[in-house]
Short mmCIF file of C-alpha atoms in Angstrom, two decimals:
data_model
loop_
_atom_site.label_atom_id
_atom_site.label_comp_id
_atom_site.label_asym_id
_atom_site.label_seq_id
_atom_site.Cartn_x
_atom_site.Cartn_y
_atom_site.Cartn_z
CA MET A 1 -70.76 -104.20 195.13
CA ALA A 2 -73.06 -106.49 197.11
CA ALA A 3 -73.44 -103.81 199.80
CA VAL A 4 -74.55 -101.20 197.26
CA PHE A 5 -76.92 -103.79 195.74
CA VAL A 6 -78.60 -104.19 199.16
CA TYR A 7 -79.08 -100.42 199.38
CA LYS A 8 -80.53 -100.21 195.86
CA ILE A 9 -82.98 -103.01 196.66
CA SER A 10 -84.30 -100.93 199.56
CA GLU A 11 -84.61 -97.93 197.24
CA GLU A 12 -86.31 -99.89 194.44
CA THR A 13 -88.89 -101.47 196.78
CA GLY A 14 -89.72 -98.18 198.52
CA GLN A 15 -88.35 -99.34 201.86
CA PHE A 16 -85.75 -96.60 201.90
CA ASP A 17 -88.50 -93.94 201.90
CA ILE A 18 -89.89 -95.51 205.08
CA ILE A 19 -86.42 -95.58 206.68
CA ARG A 20 -85.98 -91.92 205.79
CA ALA A 21 -89.38 -90.93 207.19
CA SER A 22 -88.75 -92.81 210.44
CA ILE A 23 -85.59 -90.77 210.97
CA LEU A 24 -86.81 -87.31 209.92
CA SER A 25 -89.81 -87.22 212.29
CA ILE A 26 -87.74 -87.00 215.48
CA THR A 27 -86.91 -83.29 215.97
CA PRO A 28 -87.49 -79.87 214.31
CA ASP A 29 -84.08 -78.54 215.42
CA GLN A 30 -81.80 -78.47 212.39
CA ARG A 31 -78.64 -78.98 214.46
CA LEU A 32 -80.08 -82.21 215.80
CA GLN A 33 -81.32 -83.17 212.34
CA MET A 34 -77.71 -82.89 211.24
CA LEU A 35 -76.72 -85.33 214.00
CA ILE A 36 -79.46 -87.79 213.07
CA VAL A 37 -79.29 -87.61 209.28
CA GLY A 38 -75.76 -86.45 208.53
CA PHE A 39 -73.95 -88.41 211.23
CA SER A 40 -75.91 -91.44 212.48
CA PHE A 41 -77.78 -92.27 209.28
CA GLY A 42 -74.79 -91.27 207.16
CA ALA A 43 -72.61 -93.68 209.13
CA PHE A 44 -75.18 -96.40 208.55
CA LEU A 45 -75.07 -95.77 204.80
CA GLU A 46 -71.26 -95.66 204.90
CA GLY A 47 -71.20 -99.10 206.48
CA ALA A 48 -73.81 -100.48 204.11
CA ALA A 49 -72.68 -98.94 200.83
CA GLY A 50 -69.83 -96.40 200.97
CA PHE A 51 -68.23 -95.09 197.74
CA GLY A 52 -69.72 -91.59 198.04
CA ALA A 53 -73.33 -92.69 198.42
CA PRO A 54 -73.72 -91.58 202.09
CA VAL A 55 -72.79 -87.95 201.44
CA ALA A 56 -75.01 -87.67 198.37
CA ILE A 57 -78.03 -89.26 200.08
CA THR A 58 -77.79 -87.47 203.43
CA ALA A 59 -77.17 -84.09 201.77
CA ALA A 60 -80.28 -84.59 199.63
CA LEU A 61 -82.33 -85.45 202.74
CA LEU A 62 -81.11 -82.34 204.53
CA VAL A 63 -82.05 -80.17 201.55
CA GLY A 64 -85.58 -81.53 201.91
CA LEU A 65 -85.51 -80.32 205.52
CA GLY A 66 -84.65 -76.74 204.58
CA PHE A 67 -80.84 -76.79 204.45
CA ASN A 68 -79.06 -74.82 201.75
CA PRO A 69 -77.77 -77.45 199.27
CA LEU A 70 -74.14 -76.32 199.23
CA TYR A 71 -74.12 -75.89 203.00
CA ALA A 72 -75.60 -79.35 203.53
CA ALA A 73 -73.06 -80.91 201.16
CA GLY A 74 -70.14 -79.29 202.99
CA LEU A 75 -71.40 -80.38 206.41
CA CYS A 76 -71.96 -83.95 205.23
CA LEU A 77 -68.45 -84.13 203.79
CA ILE A 78 -67.05 -83.13 207.19
CA VAL A 79 -69.22 -85.38 209.34
CA ASN A 80 -68.56 -88.41 207.12
CA THR A 81 -65.14 -89.08 208.65
CA ALA A 82 -65.14 -91.49 211.60
CA PRO A 83 -67.25 -94.13 209.77
CA VAL A 84 -64.99 -94.19 206.67
CA ALA A 85 -62.39 -96.61 208.07
CA PHE A 86 -65.00 -99.38 208.31
CA GLY A 87 -67.02 -98.33 205.25
CA ALA A 88 -68.64 -100.76 202.79
CA MET A 89 -68.51 -103.61 205.29
CA GLY A 90 -64.89 -103.01 206.29
CA ILE A 91 -63.31 -102.92 202.83
CA PRO A 92 -60.53 -100.41 203.74
CA ILE A 93 -59.37 -102.57 206.65
CA ILE A 94 -59.64 -105.79 204.63
CA VAL A 95 -57.58 -104.31 201.79
CA ALA A 96 -54.94 -103.14 204.27
CA GLY A 97 -54.66 -106.70 205.52
CA GLN A 98 -54.40 -108.09 202.01
CA VAL A 99 -51.54 -105.84 200.85
CA THR A 100 -49.54 -106.19 204.08
CA GLY A 101 -50.18 -109.81 204.97
CA LEU A 102 -51.31 -108.70 208.44
CA ASP A 103 -54.47 -109.92 210.12
CA SER A 104 -57.30 -107.56 209.15
CA PHE A 105 -59.02 -108.38 212.45
CA GLN A 106 -56.05 -106.95 214.39
CA ILE A 107 -55.88 -103.87 212.14
CA GLY A 108 -59.59 -103.28 212.75
CA GLN A 109 -59.08 -103.65 216.50
CA MET A 110 -56.38 -101.00 216.51
CA ALA A 111 -58.42 -98.63 214.31
CA GLY A 112 -61.37 -99.08 216.66
CA ARG A 113 -59.21 -97.87 219.54
CA GLN A 114 -58.08 -94.75 217.69
CA LEU A 115 -61.32 -93.49 216.13
CA PRO A 116 -63.69 -92.94 219.11
CA PHE A 117 -61.93 -89.69 220.07
CA LEU A 118 -62.21 -88.35 216.52
CA THR A 119 -65.96 -88.99 216.52
CA LEU A 120 -66.67 -86.59 219.38
CA ILE A 121 -64.26 -83.94 218.05
CA VAL A 122 -65.98 -83.89 214.65
CA LEU A 123 -69.49 -83.69 216.12
CA PHE A 124 -68.65 -80.74 218.36
CA TRP A 125 -66.95 -79.10 215.38
CA ILE A 126 -70.12 -79.49 213.28
CA MET A 127 -72.22 -77.86 216.01
CA ALA A 128 -69.74 -74.95 216.14
CA ILE A 129 -69.90 -74.51 212.35
CA MET A 130 -73.69 -74.39 212.39
CA ASP A 131 -74.27 -72.20 215.45
CA ASP A 132 -70.89 -71.13 216.90
CA TRP A 133 -70.19 -71.78 220.59
CA ARG A 134 -73.85 -71.32 221.43
CA GLY A 135 -74.58 -74.41 219.36
CA ILE A 136 -72.12 -76.47 221.39
CA LYS A 137 -73.52 -75.15 224.67
CA GLU A 138 -77.13 -75.94 223.73
CA THR A 139 -76.64 -79.33 222.06
CA TRP A 140 -73.78 -80.95 223.98
CA PRO A 141 -76.06 -83.52 225.72
CA ALA A 142 -77.30 -84.78 222.33
CA VAL A 143 -73.76 -84.73 220.91
CA MET A 144 -72.50 -86.83 223.83
CA VAL A 145 -75.35 -89.33 223.40
CA ALA A 146 -74.93 -89.63 219.62
CA GLY A 147 -71.14 -89.61 219.60
CA GLY A 148 -70.64 -91.51 222.83
CA SER A 149 -72.95 -94.40 221.88
CA PHE A 150 -71.36 -94.54 218.43
CA ALA A 151 -67.82 -94.54 219.85
CA ILE A 152 -68.53 -97.23 222.44
CA ALA A 153 -70.30 -99.48 219.93
CA GLN A 154 -67.53 -98.92 217.37
CA TYR A 155 -64.85 -99.84 219.91
CA LEU A 156 -66.63 -102.99 221.10
CA SER A 157 -67.67 -104.27 217.67
CA SER A 158 -64.27 -103.66 216.06
CA ASN A 159 -62.43 -105.35 218.91
CA PHE A 160 -64.68 -108.38 219.31
CA LEU A 161 -66.55 -108.95 216.01
CA GLY A 162 -64.17 -107.90 213.23
CA PRO A 163 -63.92 -105.08 210.68
CA GLU A 164 -67.09 -105.86 208.72
CA LEU A 165 -69.75 -104.69 211.18
CA PRO A 166 -68.59 -101.68 213.26
CA ASP A 167 -70.27 -99.03 211.08
CA ILE A 168 -73.59 -100.88 210.94
CA ILE A 169 -73.70 -101.67 214.66
CA SER A 170 -72.41 -98.31 215.92
CA SER A 171 -74.69 -96.27 213.63
CA LEU A 172 -77.75 -98.25 214.72
CA ALA A 173 -76.71 -97.82 218.36
CA SER A 174 -76.32 -94.07 217.80
CA LEU A 175 -79.68 -93.78 216.01
CA ILE A 176 -81.54 -95.71 218.71
CA CYS A 177 -79.89 -93.95 221.66
CA LEU A 178 -80.30 -90.48 220.15
CA THR A 179 -83.94 -91.13 219.20
CA LEU A 180 -84.82 -92.33 222.69
CA PHE A 181 -82.94 -89.41 224.25
CA LEU A 182 -84.72 -86.82 222.07
CA ARG A 183 -88.09 -88.18 223.11
CA ARG A 184 -87.25 -86.96 226.62
CA TRP A 185 -85.05 -83.95 225.85
CA GLN A 186 -85.06 -81.07 223.38
CA PRO A 187 -82.92 -77.90 223.42
CA VAL A 188 -84.51 -74.81 224.98
CA ARG A 189 -84.07 -72.89 221.72
CA ILE A 190 -85.12 -74.63 218.51
CA PHE A 191 -82.55 -73.73 215.86
CA ARG A 192 -83.72 -73.10 212.30
CA PHE A 193 -81.93 -71.29 209.48
CA GLU A 194 -83.36 -67.81 208.91
CA GLN A 195 -84.79 -68.71 205.53
CA PRO A 196 -85.32 -72.21 204.13
CA ALA A 197 -83.36 -72.89 200.98
CA PRO A 198 -85.45 -72.13 197.89
CA GLU A 199 -84.52 -75.56 196.50
CA ALA A 200 -85.89 -77.36 199.56
CA ALA A 201 -88.66 -79.82 198.90
CA PRO A 202 -91.44 -80.79 201.29
CA SER A 203 -90.25 -83.50 203.64
CA GLY A 204 -93.56 -85.31 203.55
CA THR A 205 -96.16 -85.95 206.24
CA GLN A 206 -96.99 -89.59 205.59
CA ARG A 207 -96.84 -91.69 208.74
CA TYR A 208 -95.91 -95.35 208.82
CA THR A 209 -96.84 -98.08 211.28
CA LEU A 210 -94.26 -99.78 213.49
CA ALA A 211 -94.62 -102.94 211.42
CA GLN A 212 -93.81 -101.03 208.21
CA ILE A 213 -90.76 -99.42 209.79
CA VAL A 214 -89.45 -102.75 211.11
CA ARG A 215 -90.03 -104.33 207.71
CA ALA A 216 -88.04 -101.54 206.02
CA TRP A 217 -85.10 -101.91 208.39
CA MET A 218 -85.17 -105.71 208.12
CA LEU A 219 -83.26 -105.59 204.82
CA PHE A 220 -80.18 -104.09 206.46
CA LEU A 221 -80.66 -106.05 209.67
CA THR A 222 -80.61 -109.22 207.57
CA ALA A 223 -77.23 -108.19 206.19
CA THR A 224 -75.99 -107.53 209.72
CA VAL A 225 -77.19 -110.87 211.10
CA THR A 226 -75.70 -112.70 208.10
CA LEU A 227 -72.33 -111.08 208.73
CA TRP A 228 -72.48 -111.57 212.48
CA SER A 229 -71.55 -115.23 212.14
CA ILE A 230 -68.57 -114.56 209.87
CA PRO A 231 -65.69 -114.83 212.46
CA PRO A 232 -66.50 -118.40 213.62
CA PHE A 233 -67.61 -119.31 210.11
CA LYS A 234 -64.34 -118.09 208.62
CA ALA A 235 -62.43 -120.19 211.13
CA LEU A 236 -63.70 -123.25 209.26
CA PHE A 237 -61.87 -122.05 206.15
CA ALA A 238 -58.64 -121.03 207.91
CA LYS A 239 -55.55 -123.20 207.69
CA GLY A 240 -56.29 -126.33 209.70
CA GLY A 241 -60.04 -125.70 209.59
CA ALA A 242 -62.55 -128.35 208.62
CA LEU A 243 -63.35 -126.68 205.27
CA TYR A 244 -59.86 -125.43 204.38
CA ASP A 245 -59.89 -127.60 201.23
CA TRP A 246 -62.60 -125.28 199.84
CA VAL A 247 -60.11 -122.40 199.71
CA PHE A 248 -58.09 -122.38 196.50
CA SER A 249 -54.68 -120.69 196.32
CA VAL A 250 -53.39 -120.33 192.77
CA PRO A 251 -49.68 -119.42 192.28
CA VAL A 252 -49.23 -116.43 189.97
CA PRO A 253 -47.20 -117.63 186.95
CA LEU A 254 -43.69 -116.19 186.53
CA LEU A 255 -43.93 -114.44 189.91
CA HIS A 256 -44.63 -116.87 192.75
CA GLU A 257 -41.44 -117.23 194.87
CA LEU A 258 -39.31 -115.90 191.99
CA VAL A 259 -38.85 -112.60 193.83
CA ALA A 260 -36.90 -112.59 197.09
CA ARG A 261 -37.21 -110.24 200.04
CA MET A 262 -33.73 -109.28 201.18
CA PRO A 263 -32.15 -107.84 204.34
CA PRO A 264 -32.58 -105.38 205.97
CA VAL A 265 -36.28 -105.59 205.11
CA VAL A 266 -36.26 -109.15 206.50
CA SER A 267 -33.70 -110.96 208.62
CA ALA A 268 -32.70 -113.36 205.83
CA ALA A 269 -33.37 -113.78 202.11
CA THR A 270 -36.93 -115.07 201.79
CA PRO A 271 -38.89 -116.06 198.66
CA TYR A 272 -41.87 -113.76 198.18
CA ALA A 273 -45.07 -115.77 197.72
CA ALA A 274 -47.52 -114.59 195.06
CA LEU A 275 -50.77 -116.47 195.51
CA PHE A 276 -54.25 -115.67 194.27
CA LYS A 277 -56.47 -116.77 197.15
CA PHE A 278 -59.96 -117.73 196.03
CA ASP A 279 -62.22 -118.03 199.12
CA LEU A 280 -65.60 -117.33 197.57
CA VAL A 281 -67.67 -119.13 200.22
CA SER A 282 -66.29 -117.30 203.28
CA ALA A 283 -65.81 -113.89 201.61
CA THR A 284 -67.66 -110.92 203.11
CA GLY A 285 -69.24 -110.05 199.78
CA THR A 286 -70.79 -113.51 199.56
CA ALA A 287 -72.50 -113.04 202.93
CA ILE A 288 -73.88 -109.65 201.87
CA LEU A 289 -75.05 -111.05 198.52
CA LEU A 290 -76.83 -113.84 200.41
CA ALA A 291 -78.55 -111.19 202.54
CA ALA A 292 -79.60 -109.41 199.33
CA VAL A 293 -81.13 -112.61 197.92
CA ILE A 294 -82.97 -113.25 201.20
CA SER A 295 -84.26 -109.67 201.12
CA VAL A 296 -85.49 -110.01 197.54
CA LEU A 297 -87.54 -113.03 198.61
CA PHE A 298 -88.68 -111.40 201.87
CA LEU A 299 -89.85 -108.24 200.09
CA ARG A 300 -91.41 -110.28 197.25
CA MET A 301 -89.46 -108.35 194.66
CA LYS A 302 -90.00 -109.53 191.09
CA PRO A 303 -86.99 -111.39 189.62
CA ALA A 304 -86.91 -109.03 186.62
CA ALA A 305 -86.77 -105.99 188.91
CA ALA A 306 -84.02 -107.61 191.00
CA LEU A 307 -81.94 -108.36 187.91
CA ARG A 308 -82.47 -104.82 186.59
CA THR A 309 -81.39 -103.39 189.94
CA PHE A 310 -78.31 -105.61 189.95
CA GLY A 311 -77.47 -104.41 186.44
CA GLU A 312 -77.83 -100.78 187.52
CA THR A 313 -75.51 -101.48 190.46
CA LEU A 314 -72.88 -102.92 188.14
CA LYS A 315 -73.19 -99.93 185.81
CA GLU A 316 -72.88 -97.36 188.60
CA LEU A 317 -69.90 -99.11 190.21
CA ALA A 318 -68.05 -99.93 186.99
CA LEU A 319 -65.70 -96.95 187.28
CA PRO A 320 -65.03 -97.32 191.05
CA ILE A 321 -64.36 -101.05 190.60
CA TYR A 322 -61.96 -100.33 187.74
CA SER A 323 -60.24 -97.53 189.68
CA ILE A 324 -59.75 -99.60 192.82
CA GLY A 325 -58.58 -102.53 190.72
CA MET A 326 -55.92 -100.37 189.06
CA VAL A 327 -54.81 -98.94 192.41
CA LEU A 328 -54.53 -102.45 193.86
CA ALA A 329 -52.55 -103.56 190.81
CA PHE A 330 -50.15 -100.65 191.29
CA ALA A 331 -49.88 -101.50 195.00
CA PHE A 332 -48.88 -105.09 194.30
CA ILE A 333 -46.42 -103.96 191.60
CA SER A 334 -44.89 -101.61 194.17
CA ASN A 335 -44.59 -104.43 196.68
CA TYR A 336 -43.06 -107.01 194.35
CA SER A 337 -40.76 -104.56 192.58
CA GLY A 338 -39.27 -103.39 195.88
CA LEU A 339 -40.56 -99.82 195.52
CA SER A 340 -42.50 -99.89 198.83
CA ALA A 341 -39.56 -101.46 200.67
CA THR A 342 -37.11 -98.88 199.27
CA LEU A 343 -39.32 -95.97 200.34
CA ALA A 344 -39.81 -97.62 203.74
CA LEU A 345 -36.05 -97.92 204.27
CA ALA A 346 -35.66 -94.22 203.46
CA LEU A 347 -38.44 -93.25 205.86
CA ALA A 348 -36.94 -95.49 208.54
CA HIS A 349 -34.10 -92.97 208.85
CA THR A 350 -36.57 -90.60 210.50
CA GLY A 351 -36.60 -93.05 213.43
CA GLN A 352 -39.32 -92.86 216.03
CA ALA A 353 -40.44 -89.52 214.59
CA PHE A 354 -42.13 -91.44 211.78
CA THR A 355 -44.87 -92.54 214.19
CA PHE A 356 -45.97 -88.88 214.25
CA PHE A 357 -46.01 -88.53 210.46
CA SER A 358 -47.60 -91.92 209.79
CA PRO A 359 -51.26 -90.70 209.91
CA PHE A 360 -50.36 -87.78 207.61
CA LEU A 361 -49.27 -90.29 204.98
CA GLY A 362 -52.74 -91.86 205.12
CA TRP A 363 -54.28 -88.38 204.97
CA LEU A 364 -52.23 -87.59 201.85
CA GLY A 365 -53.29 -90.86 200.22
CA VAL A 366 -56.98 -90.14 200.73
CA PHE A 367 -56.60 -86.50 199.67
CA LEU A 368 -55.05 -87.64 196.37
CA THR A 369 -57.28 -90.66 195.65
CA GLY A 370 -60.50 -89.80 197.49
CA SER A 371 -60.63 -93.29 198.98
CA ASP A 372 -59.42 -94.78 202.26
CA THR A 373 -59.34 -98.14 200.49
CA SER A 374 -57.02 -96.81 197.78
CA SER A 375 -54.83 -95.07 200.35
CA ASN A 376 -54.40 -98.35 202.23
CA ALA A 377 -53.64 -100.16 199.00
CA LEU A 378 -50.92 -97.62 198.19
CA PHE A 379 -49.30 -97.01 201.57
CA ALA A 380 -50.21 -99.81 204.00
CA ALA A 381 -47.28 -102.03 202.96
CA LEU A 382 -44.91 -99.06 203.23
CA GLN A 383 -46.24 -98.33 206.72
CA ALA A 384 -45.80 -101.95 207.81
CA THR A 385 -42.24 -102.22 206.47
CA THR A 386 -41.20 -98.89 208.03
CA ALA A 387 -42.68 -99.95 211.38
CA GLN A 388 -40.63 -103.14 211.33
CA GLN A 389 -37.47 -101.17 210.57
CA ILE A 390 -37.90 -98.68 213.42
CA GLY A 391 -39.13 -101.23 215.94
CA VAL A 392 -42.75 -100.07 216.16
CA SER A 393 -45.89 -102.22 215.90
CA ASP A 394 -46.73 -102.68 212.23
CA VAL A 395 -50.42 -103.09 213.11
CA LEU A 396 -50.34 -99.71 214.86
CA LEU A 397 -48.96 -97.80 211.86
CA VAL A 398 -51.16 -99.56 209.30
CA ALA A 399 -54.19 -98.68 211.43
CA ALA A 400 -52.86 -95.11 211.69
CA ASN A 401 -52.75 -94.96 207.90
CA THR A 402 -56.45 -95.85 207.87
CA THR A 403 -57.59 -93.56 210.66
CA GLY A 404 -55.42 -90.67 209.49
CA GLY A 405 -56.83 -91.09 206.02
CA VAL A 406 -60.45 -90.57 207.06
CA THR A 407 -59.79 -86.89 207.79
CA GLY A 408 -58.51 -86.34 204.27
CA LYS A 409 -61.75 -87.40 202.64
CA MET A 410 -63.64 -84.22 203.55
CA ILE A 411 -61.28 -82.04 201.47
CA SER A 412 -60.32 -84.48 198.73
CA PRO A 413 -60.95 -82.89 195.29
CA SER A 414 -62.15 -86.24 193.94
CA ARG A 415 -64.77 -86.61 196.70
CA SER A 416 -66.19 -83.07 196.70
CA PRO A 417 -68.38 -83.74 193.63
CA SER A 418 -70.05 -86.74 195.35
CA PRO A 419 -72.96 -84.74 196.84
CA ALA A 420 -73.52 -82.83 193.60
CA PRO A 421 -75.56 -85.27 191.46
CA PRO A 422 -78.87 -84.76 193.32
CA TRP A 423 -78.83 -81.11 192.21
CA GLY A 424 -76.69 -81.37 189.09
CA TRP A 425 -73.73 -79.43 190.52
CA TRP A 426 -70.25 -80.71 189.89
CA GLY A 427 -66.87 -79.56 191.17
CA ALA A 428 -65.23 -78.87 194.50
CA SER A 429 -65.27 -75.07 194.51
CA PRO A 430 -69.03 -74.43 194.82
CA ILE A 431 -69.38 -77.06 197.55
CA CYS A 432 -66.51 -75.64 199.58
CA SER A 433 -67.99 -72.18 199.19
CA GLY A 434 -71.12 -73.35 200.99
CA LEU A 435 -69.21 -73.27 204.29
CA PRO A 436 -67.73 -70.37 206.23
CA LEU A 437 -64.22 -69.37 205.15
CA ASN A 438 -62.68 -70.39 208.47
CA THR A 439 -64.08 -73.91 207.98
CA ALA A 440 -63.07 -74.38 204.34
#
């Protein structure tokens, strides 16, 4: 919620318009505009907000550049894959850690080693959709710069900083590298669709100074810098840390250690702890909310406007918050009732072959729920238990659930309507029809 609040502050204060203009003035080639807006900027929005906002916003921007609305929506759904695992400041990875008891930092590390390859595959695929093989041949240098810089930054940030920042850092790296590259290189043939979409709006010609652009980006950079110090800061609140007494763990009545985990799920009968961990100070959301407050002061936003924006954020996220809460509740019921363990024992009979099907389980979860976070809540514990039964790394399979899930989001029926609100179109069918049949 705090991440979406930061985005809405930038929109309310007009800073988002400056960010948009700074991105759209780089190239006239619509294939490269797709890389800049749909991929790099979309990944930035995925890391900052998530929950469908990136696809809706980037699709609307592309319509303003002459893309057909349905076509733009379909392309944005496809390209919004690799960033999903670390979306909304790493929420999918953090949830996976919570429901499995595994270290979310390790899950993020493993996911960061799996996703870089997917990034390049998706970008080349997008170029092929837009302009067949000729598109790949003419734009591959830009694709390698955009995708390569994103993949390298995603790998490094996920392996050394934690799951909260990879999308923000890698998207900024991709935007900066691609922008600098396009100042020196442009394709020989400038690609434009034969006729601009009739719905397209003028993209605007207003120019902004460097100071204005830096000021607009400062809001999100503040969030990044605030989060950057989280790993060492969180160590203070870990067990044995100097501020561990500030973390409150409340036993859940009538459940804490009243359920036992039994062999063969564990080696010996073990009481199952049920603790509500309240770590408000070191929580990721607290850091982002602090960045939002700093930004309100920095941008001299009126308190009444800030409160109204916060209220709008709560209203818009009420249903997603409720939905994710219900999915998490079901996930914990599955864990404590033994449902996840029972399914895991059944799947364990597939042996080592389960490592091949593990990502497909994550894909199915996202296809059904439309959310990588919800998929992890439902299946991460099952993945971990099955991995332990077949002698495979539990971190590996939980990460595979996350990275496999990101590919299911582009065709999930519950996500297809997300780009529709800017034009008032709802439903999966018209959006899917905006792409060639071989793509859909």
